[in-house]
CSV table of C-alpha atoms in Angstrom, one decimal:
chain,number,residue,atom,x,y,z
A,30,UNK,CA,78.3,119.7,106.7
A,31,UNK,CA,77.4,118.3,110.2
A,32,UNK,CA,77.5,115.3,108.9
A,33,UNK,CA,81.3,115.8,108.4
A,34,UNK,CA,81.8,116.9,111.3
A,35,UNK,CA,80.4,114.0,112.8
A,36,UNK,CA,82.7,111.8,110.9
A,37,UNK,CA,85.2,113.8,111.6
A,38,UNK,CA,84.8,112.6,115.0
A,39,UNK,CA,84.1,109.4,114.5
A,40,UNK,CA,87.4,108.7,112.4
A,41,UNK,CA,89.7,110.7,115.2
A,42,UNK,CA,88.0,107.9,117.7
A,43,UNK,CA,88.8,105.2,115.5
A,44,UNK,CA,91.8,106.1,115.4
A,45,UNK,CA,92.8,106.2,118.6
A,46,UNK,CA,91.0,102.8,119.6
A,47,UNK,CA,93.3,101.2,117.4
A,48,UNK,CA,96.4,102.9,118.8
A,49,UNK,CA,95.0,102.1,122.3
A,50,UNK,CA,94.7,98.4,121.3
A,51,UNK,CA,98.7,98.3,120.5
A,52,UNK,CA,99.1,99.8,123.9
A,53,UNK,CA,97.5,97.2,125.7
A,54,UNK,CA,98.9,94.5,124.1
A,55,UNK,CA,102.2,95.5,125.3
A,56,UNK,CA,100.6,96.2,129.0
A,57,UNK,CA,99.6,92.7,129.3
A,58,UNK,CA,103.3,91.7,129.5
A,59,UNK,CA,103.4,93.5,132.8
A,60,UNK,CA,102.4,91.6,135.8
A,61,UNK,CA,98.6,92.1,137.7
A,62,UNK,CA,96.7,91.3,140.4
A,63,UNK,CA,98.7,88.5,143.2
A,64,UNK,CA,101.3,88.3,141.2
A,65,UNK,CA,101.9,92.4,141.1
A,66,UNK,CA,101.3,92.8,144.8
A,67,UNK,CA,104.0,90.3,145.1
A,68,UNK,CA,106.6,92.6,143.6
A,69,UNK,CA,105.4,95.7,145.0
A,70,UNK,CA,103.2,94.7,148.1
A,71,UNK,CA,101.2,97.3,150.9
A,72,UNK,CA,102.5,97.8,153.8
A,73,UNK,CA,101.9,95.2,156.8
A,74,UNK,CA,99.9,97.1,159.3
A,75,UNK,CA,101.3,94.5,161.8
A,76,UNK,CA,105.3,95.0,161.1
A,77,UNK,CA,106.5,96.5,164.6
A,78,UNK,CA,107.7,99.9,164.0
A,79,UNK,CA,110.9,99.3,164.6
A,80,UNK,CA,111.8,96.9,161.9
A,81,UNK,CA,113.5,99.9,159.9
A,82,UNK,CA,115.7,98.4,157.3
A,83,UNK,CA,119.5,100.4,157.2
A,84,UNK,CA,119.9,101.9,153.5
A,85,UNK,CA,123.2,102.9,152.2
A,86,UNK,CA,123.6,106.5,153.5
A,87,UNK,CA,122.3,106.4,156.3
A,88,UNK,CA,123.9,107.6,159.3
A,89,UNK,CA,124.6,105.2,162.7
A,90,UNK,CA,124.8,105.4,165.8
A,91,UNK,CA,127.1,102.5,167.4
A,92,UNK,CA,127.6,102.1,170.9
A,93,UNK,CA,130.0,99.4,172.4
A,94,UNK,CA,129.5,99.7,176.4
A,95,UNK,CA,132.9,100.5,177.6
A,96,UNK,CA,134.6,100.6,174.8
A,97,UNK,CA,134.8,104.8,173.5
A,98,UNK,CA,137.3,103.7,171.0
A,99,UNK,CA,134.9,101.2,169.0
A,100,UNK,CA,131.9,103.7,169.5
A,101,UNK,CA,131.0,106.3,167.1
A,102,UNK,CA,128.1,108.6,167.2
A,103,UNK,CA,128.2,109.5,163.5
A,104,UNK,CA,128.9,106.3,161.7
A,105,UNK,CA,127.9,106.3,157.8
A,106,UNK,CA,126.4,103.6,155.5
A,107,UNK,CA,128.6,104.1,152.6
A,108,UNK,CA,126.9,104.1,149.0
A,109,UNK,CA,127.0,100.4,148.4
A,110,UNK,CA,125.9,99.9,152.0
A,111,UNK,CA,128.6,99.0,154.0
A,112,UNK,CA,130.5,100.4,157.0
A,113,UNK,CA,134.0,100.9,158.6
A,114,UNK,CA,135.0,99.3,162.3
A,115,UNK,CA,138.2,99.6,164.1
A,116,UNK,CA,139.3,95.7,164.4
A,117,UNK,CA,136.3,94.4,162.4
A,118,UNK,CA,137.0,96.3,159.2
A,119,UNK,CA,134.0,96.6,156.6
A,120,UNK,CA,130.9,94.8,157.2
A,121,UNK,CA,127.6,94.7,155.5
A,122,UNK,CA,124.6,97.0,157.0
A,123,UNK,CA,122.2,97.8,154.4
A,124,UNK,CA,119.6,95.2,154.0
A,125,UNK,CA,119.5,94.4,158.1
A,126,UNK,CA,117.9,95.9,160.8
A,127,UNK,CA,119.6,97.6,163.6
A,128,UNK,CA,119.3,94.7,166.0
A,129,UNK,CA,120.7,92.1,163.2
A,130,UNK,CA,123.7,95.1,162.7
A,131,UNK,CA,124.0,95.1,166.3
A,132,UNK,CA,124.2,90.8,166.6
A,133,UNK,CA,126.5,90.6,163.8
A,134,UNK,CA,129.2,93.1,165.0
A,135,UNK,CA,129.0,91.4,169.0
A,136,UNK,CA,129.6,87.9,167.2
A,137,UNK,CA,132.9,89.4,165.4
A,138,UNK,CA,134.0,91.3,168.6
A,139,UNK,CA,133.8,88.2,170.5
A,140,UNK,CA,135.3,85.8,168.1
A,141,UNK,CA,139.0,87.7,169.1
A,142,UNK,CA,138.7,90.5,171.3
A,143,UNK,CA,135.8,91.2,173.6
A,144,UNK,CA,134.9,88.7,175.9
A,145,UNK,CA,131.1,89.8,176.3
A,146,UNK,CA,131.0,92.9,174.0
A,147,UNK,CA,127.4,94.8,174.3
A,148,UNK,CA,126.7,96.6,171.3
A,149,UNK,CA,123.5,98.8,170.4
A,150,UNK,CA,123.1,100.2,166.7
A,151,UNK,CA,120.5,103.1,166.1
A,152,UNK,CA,119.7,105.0,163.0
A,153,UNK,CA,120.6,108.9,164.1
A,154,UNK,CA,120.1,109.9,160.0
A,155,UNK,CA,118.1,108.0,157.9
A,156,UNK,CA,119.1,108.5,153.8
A,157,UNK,CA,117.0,110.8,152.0
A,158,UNK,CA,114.6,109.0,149.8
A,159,UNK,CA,113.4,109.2,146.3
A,160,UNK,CA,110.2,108.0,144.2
A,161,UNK,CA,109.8,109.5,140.6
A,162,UNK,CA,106.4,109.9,138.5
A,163,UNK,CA,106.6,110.2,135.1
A,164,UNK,CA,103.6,109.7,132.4
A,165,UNK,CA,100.2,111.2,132.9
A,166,UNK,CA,100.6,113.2,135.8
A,167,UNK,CA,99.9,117.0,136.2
A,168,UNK,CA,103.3,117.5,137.9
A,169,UNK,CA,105.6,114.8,136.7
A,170,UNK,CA,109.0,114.7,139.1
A,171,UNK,CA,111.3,113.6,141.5
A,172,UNK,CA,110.3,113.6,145.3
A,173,UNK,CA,111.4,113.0,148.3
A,174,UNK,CA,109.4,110.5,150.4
A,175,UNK,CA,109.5,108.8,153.8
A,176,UNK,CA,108.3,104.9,155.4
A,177,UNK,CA,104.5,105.7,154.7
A,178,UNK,CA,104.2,106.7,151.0
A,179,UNK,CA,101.9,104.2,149.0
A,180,UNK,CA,101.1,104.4,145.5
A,181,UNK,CA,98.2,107.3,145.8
A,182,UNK,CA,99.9,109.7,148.3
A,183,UNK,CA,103.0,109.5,145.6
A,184,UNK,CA,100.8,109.9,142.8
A,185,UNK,CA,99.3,112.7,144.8
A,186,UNK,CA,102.7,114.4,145.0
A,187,UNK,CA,102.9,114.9,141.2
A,188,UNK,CA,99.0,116.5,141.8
A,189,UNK,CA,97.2,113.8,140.2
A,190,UNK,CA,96.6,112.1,137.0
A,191,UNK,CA,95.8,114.3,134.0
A,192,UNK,CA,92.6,114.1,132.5
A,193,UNK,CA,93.5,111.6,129.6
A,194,UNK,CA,95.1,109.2,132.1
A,195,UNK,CA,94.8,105.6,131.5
A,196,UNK,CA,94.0,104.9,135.6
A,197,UNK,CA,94.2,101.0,134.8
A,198,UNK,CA,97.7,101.0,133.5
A,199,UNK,CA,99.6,102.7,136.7
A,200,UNK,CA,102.4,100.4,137.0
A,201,UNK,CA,105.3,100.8,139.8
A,202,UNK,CA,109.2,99.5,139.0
A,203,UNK,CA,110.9,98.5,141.2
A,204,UNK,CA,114.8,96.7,141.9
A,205,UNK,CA,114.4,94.0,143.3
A,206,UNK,CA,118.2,91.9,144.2
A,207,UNK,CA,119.3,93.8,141.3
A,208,UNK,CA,116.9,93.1,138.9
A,209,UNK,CA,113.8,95.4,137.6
A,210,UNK,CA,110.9,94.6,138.3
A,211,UNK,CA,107.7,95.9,137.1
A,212,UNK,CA,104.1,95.8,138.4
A,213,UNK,CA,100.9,96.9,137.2
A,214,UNK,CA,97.5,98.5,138.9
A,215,UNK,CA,94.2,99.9,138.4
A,216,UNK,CA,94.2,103.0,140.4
A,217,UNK,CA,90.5,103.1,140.2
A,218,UNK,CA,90.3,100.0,142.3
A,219,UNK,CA,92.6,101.2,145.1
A,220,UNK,CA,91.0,104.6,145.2
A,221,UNK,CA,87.4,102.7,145.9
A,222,UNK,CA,89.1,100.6,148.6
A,223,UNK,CA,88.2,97.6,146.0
A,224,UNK,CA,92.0,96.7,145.9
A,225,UNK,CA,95.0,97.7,148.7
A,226,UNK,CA,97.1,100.9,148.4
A,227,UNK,CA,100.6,99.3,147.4
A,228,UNK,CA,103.9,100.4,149.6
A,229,UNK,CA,106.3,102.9,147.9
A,230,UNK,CA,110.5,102.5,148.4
A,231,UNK,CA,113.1,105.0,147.7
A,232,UNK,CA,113.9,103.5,144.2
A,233,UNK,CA,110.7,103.2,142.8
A,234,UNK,CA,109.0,104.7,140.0
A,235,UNK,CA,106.0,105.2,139.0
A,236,UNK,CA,104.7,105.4,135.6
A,237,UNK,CA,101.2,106.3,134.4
A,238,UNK,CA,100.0,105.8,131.2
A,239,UNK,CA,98.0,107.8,128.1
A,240,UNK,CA,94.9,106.8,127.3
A,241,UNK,CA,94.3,107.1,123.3
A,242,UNK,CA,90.6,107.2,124.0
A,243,UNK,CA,90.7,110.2,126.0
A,244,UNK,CA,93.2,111.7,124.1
A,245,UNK,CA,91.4,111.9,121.0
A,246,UNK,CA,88.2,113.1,122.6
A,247,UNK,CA,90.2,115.4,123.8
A,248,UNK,CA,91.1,116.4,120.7
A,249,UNK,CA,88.5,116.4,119.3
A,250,UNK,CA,86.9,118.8,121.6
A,251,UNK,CA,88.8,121.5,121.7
A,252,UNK,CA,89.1,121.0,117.5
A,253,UNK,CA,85.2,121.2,116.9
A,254,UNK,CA,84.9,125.0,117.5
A,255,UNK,CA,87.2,125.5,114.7
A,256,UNK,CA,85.8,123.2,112.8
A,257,UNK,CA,82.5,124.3,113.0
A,258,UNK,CA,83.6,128.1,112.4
A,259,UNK,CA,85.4,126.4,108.9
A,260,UNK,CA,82.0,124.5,108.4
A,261,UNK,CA,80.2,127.8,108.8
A,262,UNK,CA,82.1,129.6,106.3
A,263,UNK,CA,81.7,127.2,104.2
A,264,UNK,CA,78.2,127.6,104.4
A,265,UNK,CA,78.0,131.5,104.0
A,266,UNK,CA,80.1,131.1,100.9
């Protein structure tokens, strides 16, 4: 009868190597290494902190010196990323930083009605941000994150992979000039330092996968006291 149990085990694992081998046939279509860190790259530790890039709802500050009537303390991005000027009309902020915002609206004031305008953009409000994680995670979700998040503080969010994780097949998508995009990363190697931590936008999700080889152990552990209680009876009968 332990000898049934045995291959009791042994077919369960079987299974779930072949199942596991589908799986990472279709993983291999998603990009690794350079080529992912080229979609979804970490963050440059030598970007000047105030390179913030304007997102659609985000809220402006626009100052025009000497000129109340073109200033506006409380100016929104609107959801497709564009905002509203008296004279100017709609112009295109998300995507820019404030200094490009601030260049661009000076050029079209001067083109027709300010001789030497001096404009200064700020971001009063920046727009709430958003990463999900989904898959093997013990807290799968929605959250709210800010300019630092990388892939292991969001994954931390969601309280960690589960114990049948599949910690080579994280992969992070991402919209890139309106296409997806989709990277993958062994989260074993970034949590040794053996491979950077990448960036995480508002937009991004994140995506863990299951690991048939864990799952089945799994399984199989918590189904081998029954079995052997069922073995056992057998035995007495």
């Amino acid at each position: 009868m332990i000898r049934l149990g045995r291959i009791h085990g042994l077919v369960a694992l079987c299974l779930a190597f072949s199942l596991g081998a589908c799986t990472t046939s279709r993983m291999k279509a998603v990009p690794t290494g350079d080529v992912a860190y080229g979609i979804v790259p970490p963050a440059d530790p030598d970007a000047p902190r105030t390179s913030y890039i304007i997102v659609p709802n985000d809220v402006l500050r626009l100052q025009v010196f000497q000129e109340p009537d073109l200033s506006n303390d409380e100016l929104p991005v609107d959801n497709v990323g564009n905002i509203q000027m008296p004279l100017i009309g709609e112009i295109r902020a998300a995507g820019r930083s404030s200094s490009e915002l601030a260049s661009d609206i000076a050029y079209r004031l001067r083109q027709q009605y300010i001789v030497n305008p001096q404009v200064v953009v700020s971001v009063s409000e920046p727009a709430a941000r958003f990463v999900a994680v989904e898959g093997q995670v013990e807290k799968p979700g929605v959250y709210e994150i800010d300019r630092e998040y990388t892939l292991l503080s969001a994954i931390a969010r969601a309280e960690s992979p589960t114990d049948v994780a599949n910690l080579d097949e994280v992969v992070v998508f991402r919209t890139i000039n309106g296409q997806r995009m989709a990277a993958r990363f062994d989260l074993r190697d970034i949590r040794a330092g053996l491979a950077p931590d990448p960036q995480i936008l508002g937009g991004d999700a994140v995506v863990i996968g299951f690991s048939s080889m864990k799952g089945a152990w799994r399984d199989f552990l918590k189904a081998a006291p029954v079995f052997n209680a069922f073995v056992f009876a057998l035995q007495r009968n």
